[in-house]
Coordinates of C-alpha atoms in Angstrom, one line a residue:
M882 CA -18.6 -26.3 11.9
G883 CA -15.8 -25.0 14.0
Y884 CA -14.3 -25.9 17.4
T885 CA -15.2 -23.9 20.5
V886 CA -12.6 -22.3 22.8
K887 CA -13.1 -25.1 25.3
E888 CA -12.7 -27.8 22.7
V889 CA -9.5 -26.2 21.3
A890 CA -8.1 -25.9 24.8
E891 CA -8.8 -29.6 25.5
M892 CA -7.3 -30.6 22.2
T893 CA -4.1 -28.5 22.3
H894 CA -3.5 -28.1 26.1
V895 CA -3.5 -24.3 25.7
T896 CA -5.6 -22.7 28.4
V897 CA -8.9 -20.9 27.5
K898 CA -7.3 -17.8 29.1
A899 CA -4.4 -18.0 26.7
L900 CA -6.6 -18.4 23.7
H901 CA -8.6 -15.3 24.8
Y902 CA -5.4 -13.4 25.2
Y903 CA -4.1 -14.5 21.7
H904 CA -7.4 -13.1 20.3
K905 CA -7.1 -9.9 22.3
I906 CA -3.5 -9.1 20.9
G907 CA -4.4 -10.1 17.4
L908 CA -2.1 -13.2 17.4
L909 CA -4.9 -15.7 16.8
Y910 CA -8.4 -14.6 15.8
P911 CA -11.3 -17.2 15.8
G912 CA -12.7 -18.0 12.4
E913 CA -16.1 -16.9 13.6
V914 CA -17.8 -15.4 16.6
T915 CA -21.4 -16.4 16.8
D916 CA -24.3 -14.1 17.7
A917 CA -24.2 -15.6 21.2
G918 CA -20.5 -14.6 21.5
Y919 CA -19.0 -18.1 21.1
R920 CA -15.6 -18.1 19.4
L921 CA -15.2 -20.9 16.8
Y922 CA -12.0 -22.1 15.3
G923 CA -11.6 -23.9 12.0
K924 CA -8.7 -25.7 10.2
K925 CA -7.0 -22.4 9.2
E926 CA -7.0 -21.2 12.8
L927 CA -5.8 -24.5 14.2
E928 CA -2.9 -24.5 11.7
R929 CA -1.9 -21.0 12.8
L930 CA -2.1 -22.1 16.5
Q931 CA 0.2 -25.1 15.7
Q932 CA 2.7 -22.7 14.3
I933 CA 2.4 -20.4 17.4
L934 CA 3.0 -23.4 19.7
F935 CA 6.1 -24.4 17.8
Y936 CA 7.5 -20.9 18.2
R937 CA 6.5 -20.9 21.9
E938 CA 8.4 -24.1 22.3
L939 CA 11.4 -22.2 21.0
D940 CA 10.8 -19.4 23.6
F941 CA 9.9 -16.8 21.0
P942 CA 8.0 -13.8 22.5
L943 CA 4.4 -13.4 21.4
Q944 CA 5.0 -10.1 19.5
Q945 CA 7.9 -11.7 17.5
I946 CA 5.7 -14.7 16.7
K947 CA 3.0 -12.4 15.4
D948 CA 5.5 -10.5 13.3
L949 CA 6.9 -13.7 11.9
L950 CA 3.4 -15.1 11.0
E951 CA 2.5 -11.9 9.3
S952 CA 5.7 -11.6 7.3
G953 CA 4.1 -13.2 4.2
Q954 CA 6.0 -16.5 4.4
D955 CA 4.0 -19.5 3.2
R956 CA 3.1 -22.2 5.7
L957 CA 5.6 -24.7 4.4
S958 CA 8.5 -22.3 4.7
V959 CA 7.5 -21.4 8.3
L960 CA 7.3 -25.1 9.2
S961 CA 10.6 -25.8 7.6
D962 CA 12.2 -23.0 9.6
Q963 CA 10.6 -24.2 12.8
R964 CA 11.9 -27.8 12.1
R965 CA 15.4 -26.5 11.6
L966 CA 15.3 -24.5 14.8
L967 CA 13.8 -27.4 16.8
L968 CA 16.4 -29.8 15.5
A969 CA 19.2 -27.4 16.5
R970 CA 17.6 -27.2 20.0
K971 CA 17.3 -31.0 20.1
R972 CA 21.0 -31.4 19.4
R973 CA 21.9 -28.8 22.0
L974 CA 19.7 -30.4 24.6
E975 CA 21.3 -33.8 23.8
D976 CA 24.7 -32.3 24.4
L977 CA 23.6 -30.7 27.7
I978 CA 21.9 -34.0 28.8
H979 CA 25.1 -35.9 28.0
T980 CA 27.2 -33.3 30.0
L981 CA 24.7 -33.5 32.9
E982 CA 24.9 -37.3 32.9
E983 CA 28.7 -37.2 32.9
T984 CA 28.6 -34.7 35.8
I985 CA 26.3 -36.9 37.8
R986 CA 28.6 -39.9 37.1
S987 CA 31.8 -38.1 38.1
T988 CA 30.1 -36.7 41.2
K989 CA 28.9 -40.2 42.3
E990 CA 32.3 -41.7 41.7
G991 CA 34.2 -38.9 43.3
E992 CA 36.2 -38.3 40.2
P993 CA 37.1 -34.8 39.1
M994 CA 35.5 -34.0 35.8
D995 CA 37.6 -32.5 32.9
T996 CA 36.8 -28.8 32.8
Q997 CA 36.5 -28.8 29.1
S998 CA 33.8 -31.5 29.4
M999 CA 31.8 -29.5 32.0
F1000 CA 30.7 -26.9 29.5
R1001 CA 30.0 -28.9 26.3
G1002 CA 26.7 -27.5 24.9
F1003 CA 27.5 -23.8 25.7
D1004 CA 29.2 -22.9 22.5
S1005 CA 27.1 -20.0 21.3
E1006 CA 25.7 -16.7 22.5
E1007 CA 22.2 -18.1 22.3
E1008 CA 23.1 -21.1 24.4
W1009 CA 24.7 -19.0 27.1
K1010 CA 21.6 -16.7 27.1
E1011 CA 19.4 -19.7 27.7
A1012 CA 21.7 -21.0 30.5
L1013 CA 21.7 -17.6 32.2
H1014 CA 18.0 -16.9 31.6
E1015 CA 16.7 -17.9 35.1
Q1016 CA 19.3 -15.8 36.9
S1017 CA 18.9 -12.9 34.5
E1018 CA 15.1 -12.8 34.9
Y1019 CA 15.5 -12.9 38.7
L1020 CA 18.0 -10.1 38.8
K1021 CA 15.9 -8.0 36.5
E1022 CA 12.7 -8.5 38.5
K1023 CA 14.2 -8.1 41.9
Y1024 CA 17.1 -5.6 41.4
N1025 CA 16.4 -4.1 38.0
Y1026 CA 19.8 -5.4 36.8
D1027 CA 20.2 -6.7 33.3
L1028 CA 22.7 -9.5 33.3
E1029 CA 22.5 -9.8 29.5
A1030 CA 22.8 -6.1 28.8
G1031 CA 26.2 -6.4 27.1
P1032 CA 27.4 -8.7 24.3
I1033 CA 27.9 -12.3 25.2
Q1034 CA 31.2 -13.9 24.2
P1035 CA 30.9 -17.7 24.6
E1036 CA 34.7 -18.4 24.7
E1037 CA 35.3 -15.8 27.4
L1038 CA 32.3 -17.0 29.4
N1039 CA 33.4 -20.6 29.1
E1040 CA 36.8 -19.6 30.5
Q1041 CA 35.2 -17.6 33.4
A1042 CA 32.8 -20.5 34.1
K1043 CA 35.7 -22.9 34.4
E1044 CA 37.4 -20.6 36.8
A1045 CA 34.2 -20.2 38.8
V1046 CA 33.9 -24.0 39.1
R1047 CA 37.6 -24.3 40.1
F1048 CA 37.2 -21.6 42.7
M1049 CA 34.0 -22.8 44.3
N1050 CA 35.1 -26.4 44.2
G1051 CA 38.2 -25.4 46.1
M1052 CA 36.3 -23.4 48.7
A1053 CA 33.8 -26.3 49.2
E1054 CA 36.7 -28.7 49.7
F1055 CA 38.3 -26.4 52.3
L1056 CA 35.0 -26.3 54.1
R1057 CA 34.5 -30.0 54.0
S1058 CA 38.1 -30.6 55.2
G1059 CA 37.6 -28.3 58.2
V1060 CA 40.1 -25.7 57.0
K1061 CA 39.6 -22.4 58.9
F1062 CA 38.1 -19.7 56.7
D1063 CA 41.2 -17.4 57.2
D1064 CA 43.8 -20.1 56.7
A1065 CA 46.7 -19.0 54.4
K1066 CA 45.6 -21.7 51.9
V1067 CA 42.2 -20.2 51.6
M1068 CA 43.6 -16.6 51.3
K1069 CA 45.9 -17.8 48.5
H1070 CA 42.9 -19.4 46.8
L1071 CA 40.9 -16.2 47.0
R1072 CA 43.9 -14.1 45.8
T1073 CA 44.3 -16.3 42.7
H1074 CA 40.6 -16.0 41.9
L1075 CA 40.6 -12.2 42.3
D1076 CA 43.7 -12.0 40.1
F1077 CA 41.9 -14.0 37.4
L1078 CA 38.8 -11.7 37.6
N1079 CA 40.9 -8.6 37.2
R1080 CA 42.8 -10.1 34.2
H1081 CA 39.5 -10.8 32.5
G1082 CA 37.9 -7.4 32.6
H1083 CA 36.2 -7.6 36.1
S1084 CA 37.9 -4.9 38.1
I1085 CA 37.4 -5.8 41.7
N1086 CA 39.3 -5.4 44.9
E1087 CA 39.1 -7.2 48.2
A1088 CA 36.4 -5.0 49.8
E1089 CA 34.2 -5.2 46.7
F1090 CA 34.5 -9.0 46.6
A1091 CA 33.6 -9.1 50.3
A1092 CA 30.5 -7.0 49.6
Q1093 CA 29.6 -9.4 46.8
A1094 CA 30.0 -12.4 49.1
R1095 CA 27.7 -10.7 51.6
F1096 CA 25.1 -10.2 48.9
F1097 CA 25.3 -13.9 48.1
V1098 CA 24.4 -14.7 51.8
Q1099 CA 21.6 -12.2 51.9
D1100 CA 20.0 -13.0 48.6
D1101 CA 17.8 -16.2 48.6
F1102 CA 18.6 -17.1 44.9
H1103 CA 22.3 -16.9 45.1
R1104 CA 22.6 -18.3 48.6
G1105 CA 20.5 -21.3 47.5
M1106 CA 22.9 -21.9 44.5
L1107 CA 25.9 -22.0 46.8
E1108 CA 24.2 -24.0 49.6
A1109 CA 23.1 -26.6 47.0
E1110 CA 26.8 -27.2 46.2
Q1111 CA 27.9 -27.5 49.8
T1112 CA 26.0 -26.7 53.0
G1113 CA 27.5 -23.7 54.6
L1114 CA 29.4 -22.6 51.5
S1115 CA 27.8 -19.2 51.2
Y1116 CA 28.7 -18.3 54.8
Y1117 CA 32.2 -19.8 54.6
L1118 CA 32.9 -17.8 51.4
C1119 CA 31.6 -14.6 53.1
M1120 CA 33.8 -15.0 56.2
A1121 CA 36.8 -15.8 54.0
A1122 CA 36.2 -12.8 51.8
E1123 CA 35.7 -10.6 54.9
A1124 CA 39.0 -11.9 56.3
Q1125 CA 40.8 -11.2 53.1
A1126 CA 39.4 -7.6 52.9
S1127 CA 40.4 -6.9 56.5
A1128 CA 44.0 -8.1 55.8
A1129 CA 44.3 -6.0 52.6
P1130 CA 46.6 -3.0 52.7

């Protein structure tokens, strides 16, 4: 005798709606559908569901999971592959948690953190894609802009991330210290950042950077990122960028 959809949902914490959808797309068929229309799942179906959930934990899309499960691999091979992938993710998450804990410690103690240490755990294209996933999905949904359209080069992104942290930390410190947004020190800091961007394949002038800073203020997601670092930072950056653009030849 098999398990009903409700029983499987309670056992696996997969919603009834999701199980119905898996059936609809051919990812997980019930072992039997009774004359009364009840879906029943046996051992074979539960084993397949387990494999589906392991892949879902690894963020595989449903169509890819379906293709993998229909590739002809035996169950032991599939499970072995999933174990390898989950262990790799576990190690990466441990690295990221360690980096996060060190960042919290250095922030509490007011000590600058070594920039090399700030990005441990982001050593591969896949790790960077995961790190950028939330922002990428937001930009695609709201602006139809694909942040991940081009190839991802981890070394280059790590260098750019370090520069972004250096730049934003500097701007936040100017703001906290009461330095006026158009002070010569702030303008020099901005100029150094723009020079870095242009040396690393991001052709941008003062007016374009000011437009980007205005976008950060107007967009909820990006304004929230900056304001989480320092209250008023998005507006301070925008005013500084506008001042730099006005002074540009």
